[in-house]
Amino acid sequence: MKNYAELWTAYKERKSNRDCRNLRKICLPETEASDKTAENAVNELKAGLKGMLDIEPEIVFGSKVTSKPVTDGKSILDSEEYSISLIEDGINIAAKSSSAILYAVFDILRTVACEKDITKTYADGKTVRPSNPLRMLNHWDNMDGSIERGYSGESFFYVNNEIVIDERTRDYARLIASVGINAVVINNVNVKQAASYMITDRYFDKLSQLGEIFAGYGIRLFLSLNYASTIEIGGLDSADPLDENVISWWKDKMAEVFKKIPTLAGFLVKADSEGRPGPFTYGRTQADGANMLANIVKEYGGIIIWRCFVYNCRQDWRDRKTDRARAGYDNFMPMDGDYHDNVILQIKNGPMDFQIREPVSPLLGGLKKTNQMLEVQIAQEYTGHQIDVCYLIPEFKEILGFKTYCSEDKDSVADIISGDTFNSRYSGMAAVTNTGNDFNWTGNYLAGANLYGFGRLAFDTGLSSEQIAEEFVRMTISQDETVVKEILGILLPSREIYERYTSPLGIGWMVQPATHYGCSVDGYEYDRWGTYHRADHLGIGVDRTDKGTGYALQYNEPNAGIYNSPEKCPDELVLFFHHLPYTHKLHSGKTVIQHIYDSHFEGYEEAQQLAAKWDQLKGKIDDEVFENVRERFERQLINAREWCDQVNSYFFRKSGIPDEKGRQIW
Ligand code: GCW
């Protein structure tokens, strides 16, 4: 018995699926005998079909496959494409690489697990090409075993500054490969203490083993890099990217690292951000820093992923000119086109920091000559800590569908990060992961839908939130129609419900600073982080228009004009862009203050309805799953009530305007 759940790769019995049980033969492309990925694919296929259907179809190997290491973004997509078609007695898989074979296998297993007919699903042949070249998870795991913003136990990669490799490591690779993840960063972007030594002898053996395991599942290994390694571990007194000694230290270091960890694909760098060192210290640009490293790792096919989360985290709250939202664009736009072609800028979805509602970062659609990747967060740092249920895929769909107007056509975020809009060499999507060593990997079983969903969505941005949620429920929790319907009824509206009982109309924050869980309306108001709501007795919101910080003008038209105008700006973002009187009428016809009251009362009530829906599932699903989520709903309701009452009381007391409906405000 494993000490963790296999979730959607558990391959529980699906014997009622008669159509699939008739499967006699599966044809696969022939691969090299030494090809680990192909071997894993075949084993997975056999285990899955045996487990679910108790069948052992004949596996026939056909045409030759060359699985050369992939170094180019575009060819990643070519090589990961697969086709599945019907043949007499079975199915045929065509694929150009062993990773693609693996994805085809998981496609078939998913069809079986969701109890769909194979003959119907593949009747016309199905060809799938991933939407994004890079589909990546970022672990914020520290080497002491803790996880920054982790809500599901400790790290399963590290214990006491040692790297742990066991059965769970392999099952993790399977789990994430099964949803299409092809890259993983295994350590926190805040690279401190022991983690700085990742690129030394101390960890090479283990890292090279880890890299092999991941490679066997088509997953490329990345490390977060300490920008100041020259100082921290190199004995130099500088990290200036233009300093000859610094450059030469990195040359030697990278030669050593890529030799010792042959599967290493590259590095993720958080520089000049929240106390992390970077090129700004030496009066250099972000491009100087990224390019210095990119230049050196190029000969090893290495990639430098450089985060755009660069802002002043020591702002004076009295200062209304500085605007944290502007920082990404201000810091990175001037050098568009200066980055080497093995640099990717990784951009958080919004200009602030993973709030429940933010506009899309204007860098997406701003940058035109630079490789870019979208960063989202499935760790529920600001969205309920995997206590509150918050299915994030609808949010990600909105972000991907956002029209940036950066070109005549193909101008959505999905188009940009797929590499299509600007024909970029590297691009894709990364999520700060929500995994840990808890039995069920994600703390709350329902948070598993975000892990599952992120992978599926990054692989195929055309999938709908409903489709993804339904697959997750059917594969992981139950096939029973009423159960599926009830759980979809919980997952799908959960993000908007969370939004309703927390911070209103796009303003964000109002969280407890120590944890980022729970309400504290003024928690960040008089602090240095640039995250203010600016509420007084007359109104609330941040003026980011041309008369305020000017942030709205960072967008292309017509978005800039829409956001700049309180009349045109969509309600859900109106306080992000405007400081408005409480009596201002929204598009909904409500005043700002009445919207605050209504949405909070509704949000809390809806949270109670979600919990009641879950209670109905007792006895219809696995007890352990039931109890795990029930207990979290209990905590969610306490949280939702606090948010509702604190926000309503706060704004009633500030504004003095009573609730039209006369409900109790404390
Ligand atoms: O959201 C903030 C978090 C930090 C995190 C940082 C980042 C890893 O509160 O914990 O640091 O963002 O994205 O770098």
mmCIF file with all atom_site columns, C-alpha atoms in Angstrom, residues 70-80 99 103 129-136 180-183 218-220 222 303 344 371-374 414-420 423-430 457-461:
data_model
loop_
_atom_site.group_PDB
_atom_site.id
_atom_site.type_symbol
_atom_site.label_atom_id
_atom_site.label_alt_id
_atom_site.label_comp_id
_atom_site.label_asym_id
_atom_site.label_entity_id
_atom_site.label_seq_id
_atom_site.pdbx_PDB_ins_code
_atom_site.Cartn_x
_atom_site.Cartn_y
_atom_site.Cartn_z
_atom_site.occupancy
_atom_site.B_iso_or_equiv
_atom_site.pdbx_formal_charge
_atom_site.auth_seq_id
_atom_site.auth_comp_id
_atom_site.auth_asym_id
_atom_site.auth_atom_id
_atom_site.pdbx_PDB_model_num
ATOM 1  C CA . VAL A 1 70  ? 14.708 18.709 -28.379 1.00 0.00 ? 70  VAL A CA 1
ATOM 2  C CA . THR A 1 71  ? 16.330 22.110 -28.109 1.00 0.00 ? 71  THR A CA 1
ATOM 3  C CA . ASP A 1 72  ? 14.006 24.299 -30.074 1.00 0.00 ? 72  ASP A CA 1
ATOM 4  C CA . GLY A 1 73  ? 10.621 25.595 -28.989 1.00 0.00 ? 73  GLY A CA 1
ATOM 5  C CA . LYS A 1 74  ? 8.830  24.980 -32.257 1.00 0.00 ? 74  LYS A CA 1
ATOM 6  C CA . SER A 1 75  ? 10.190 21.505 -32.701 1.00 0.00 ? 75  SER A CA 1
ATOM 7  C CA . ILE A 1 76  ? 8.935  20.658 -29.197 1.00 0.00 ? 76  ILE A CA 1
ATOM 8  C CA . LEU A 1 77  ? 5.424  21.062 -30.584 1.00 0.00 ? 77  LEU A CA 1
ATOM 9  C CA . ASP A 1 78  ? 6.162  19.084 -33.735 1.00 0.00 ? 78  ASP A CA 1
ATOM 10 C CA . SER A 1 79  ? 7.700  16.258 -31.838 1.00 0.00 ? 79  SER A CA 1
ATOM 11 C CA . GLU A 1 80  ? 4.941  16.071 -29.225 1.00 0.00 ? 80  GLU A CA 1
ATOM 12 C CA . SER A 1 99  ? 6.997  11.724 -25.323 1.00 0.00 ? 99  SER A CA 1
ATOM 13 C CA . TYR A 1 103 ? 0.740  11.451 -24.335 1.00 0.00 ? 103 TYR A CA 1
ATOM 14 C CA . ARG A 1 129 ? -0.691 18.888 -30.937 1.00 0.00 ? 129 ARG A CA 1
ATOM 15 C CA . PRO A 1 130 ? -0.072 20.615 -27.618 1.00 0.00 ? 130 PRO A CA 1
ATOM 16 C CA . SER A 1 131 ? -1.029 24.286 -27.517 1.00 0.00 ? 131 SER A CA 1
ATOM 17 C CA . ASN A 1 132 ? 2.130  25.354 -25.691 1.00 0.00 ? 132 ASN A CA 1
ATOM 18 C CA . PRO A 1 133 ? 5.750  24.267 -26.110 1.00 0.00 ? 133 PRO A CA 1
ATOM 19 C CA . LEU A 1 134 ? 6.544  24.599 -22.389 1.00 0.00 ? 134 LEU A CA 1
ATOM 20 C CA . ARG A 1 135 ? 4.018  23.366 -19.819 1.00 0.00 ? 135 ARG A CA 1
ATOM 21 C CA . MET A 1 136 ? 5.754  23.783 -16.557 1.00 0.00 ? 136 MET A CA 1
ATOM 22 C CA . GLY A 1 180 ? 0.856  16.897 -20.230 1.00 0.00 ? 180 GLY A CA 1
ATOM 23 C CA . ILE A 1 181 ? 3.399  18.692 -18.055 1.00 0.00 ? 181 ILE A CA 1
ATOM 24 C CA . ASN A 1 182 ? 6.810  18.645 -19.769 1.00 0.00 ? 182 ASN A CA 1
ATOM 25 C CA . ALA A 1 183 ? 8.997  20.807 -17.532 1.00 0.00 ? 183 ALA A CA 1
ATOM 26 C CA . GLY A 1 218 ? 9.112  13.552 -21.096 1.00 0.00 ? 218 GLY A CA 1
ATOM 27 C CA . ILE A 1 219 ? 9.718  16.137 -18.378 1.00 0.00 ? 219 ILE A CA 1
ATOM 28 C CA . ARG A 1 220 ? 12.640 18.551 -18.570 1.00 0.00 ? 220 ARG A CA 1
ATOM 29 C CA . PHE A 1 222 ? 15.031 23.134 -14.494 1.00 0.00 ? 222 PHE A CA 1
ATOM 30 C CA . ILE A 1 303 ? 17.327 28.123 -21.470 1.00 0.00 ? 303 ILE A CA 1
ATOM 31 C CA . ILE A 1 344 ? 12.153 33.578 -21.860 1.00 0.00 ? 344 ILE A CA 1
ATOM 32 C CA . ASN A 1 371 ? 10.074 35.083 -25.827 1.00 0.00 ? 371 ASN A CA 1
ATOM 33 C CA . GLN A 1 372 ? 7.428  35.043 -23.133 1.00 0.00 ? 372 GLN A CA 1
ATOM 34 C CA . MET A 1 373 ? 5.714  32.672 -20.790 1.00 0.00 ? 373 MET A CA 1
ATOM 35 C CA . LEU A 1 374 ? 2.642  33.103 -18.629 1.00 0.00 ? 374 LEU A CA 1
ATOM 36 C CA . ALA A 1 414 ? -3.266 32.051 -25.543 1.00 0.00 ? 414 ALA A CA 1
ATOM 37 C CA . ASP A 1 415 ? -1.985 32.976 -29.024 1.00 0.00 ? 415 ASP A CA 1
ATOM 38 C CA . ILE A 1 416 ? 0.993  34.869 -27.638 1.00 0.00 ? 416 ILE A CA 1
ATOM 39 C CA . ILE A 1 417 ? 2.170  32.193 -25.253 1.00 0.00 ? 417 ILE A CA 1
ATOM 40 C CA . SER A 1 418 ? 1.667  29.411 -27.765 1.00 0.00 ? 418 SER A CA 1
ATOM 41 C CA . GLY A 1 419 ? 4.350  31.167 -29.817 1.00 0.00 ? 419 GLY A CA 1
ATOM 42 C CA . ASP A 1 420 ? 1.957  31.773 -32.727 1.00 0.00 ? 420 ASP A CA 1
ATOM 43 C CA . ASN A 1 423 ? 6.555  33.162 -34.032 1.00 0.00 ? 423 ASN A CA 1
ATOM 44 C CA . SER A 1 424 ? 8.641  32.999 -30.880 1.00 0.00 ? 424 SER A CA 1
ATOM 45 C CA . ARG A 1 425 ? 11.225 30.358 -30.315 1.00 0.00 ? 425 ARG A CA 1
ATOM 46 C CA . TYR A 1 426 ? 10.245 29.456 -26.758 1.00 0.00 ? 426 TYR A CA 1
ATOM 47 C CA . SER A 1 427 ? 7.002  30.100 -24.934 1.00 0.00 ? 427 SER A CA 1
ATOM 48 C CA . GLY A 1 428 ? 4.365  28.468 -22.781 1.00 0.00 ? 428 GLY A CA 1
ATOM 49 C CA . MET A 1 429 ? 2.766  28.387 -19.378 1.00 0.00 ? 429 MET A CA 1
ATOM 50 C CA . ALA A 1 430 ? 4.028  27.815 -15.852 1.00 0.00 ? 430 ALA A CA 1
ATOM 51 C CA . LEU A 1 457 ? -5.284 23.401 -20.046 1.00 0.00 ? 457 LEU A CA 1
ATOM 52 C CA . ALA A 1 458 ? -1.635 24.136 -20.768 1.00 0.00 ? 458 ALA A CA 1
ATOM 53 C CA . PHE A 1 459 ? -1.658 21.141 -23.117 1.00 0.00 ? 459 PHE A CA 1
ATOM 54 C CA . ASP A 1 460 ? -4.894 22.138 -24.809 1.00 0.00 ? 460 ASP A CA 1
ATOM 55 C CA . THR A 1 461 ? -6.029 25.692 -24.189 1.00 0.00 ? 461 THR A CA 1
#
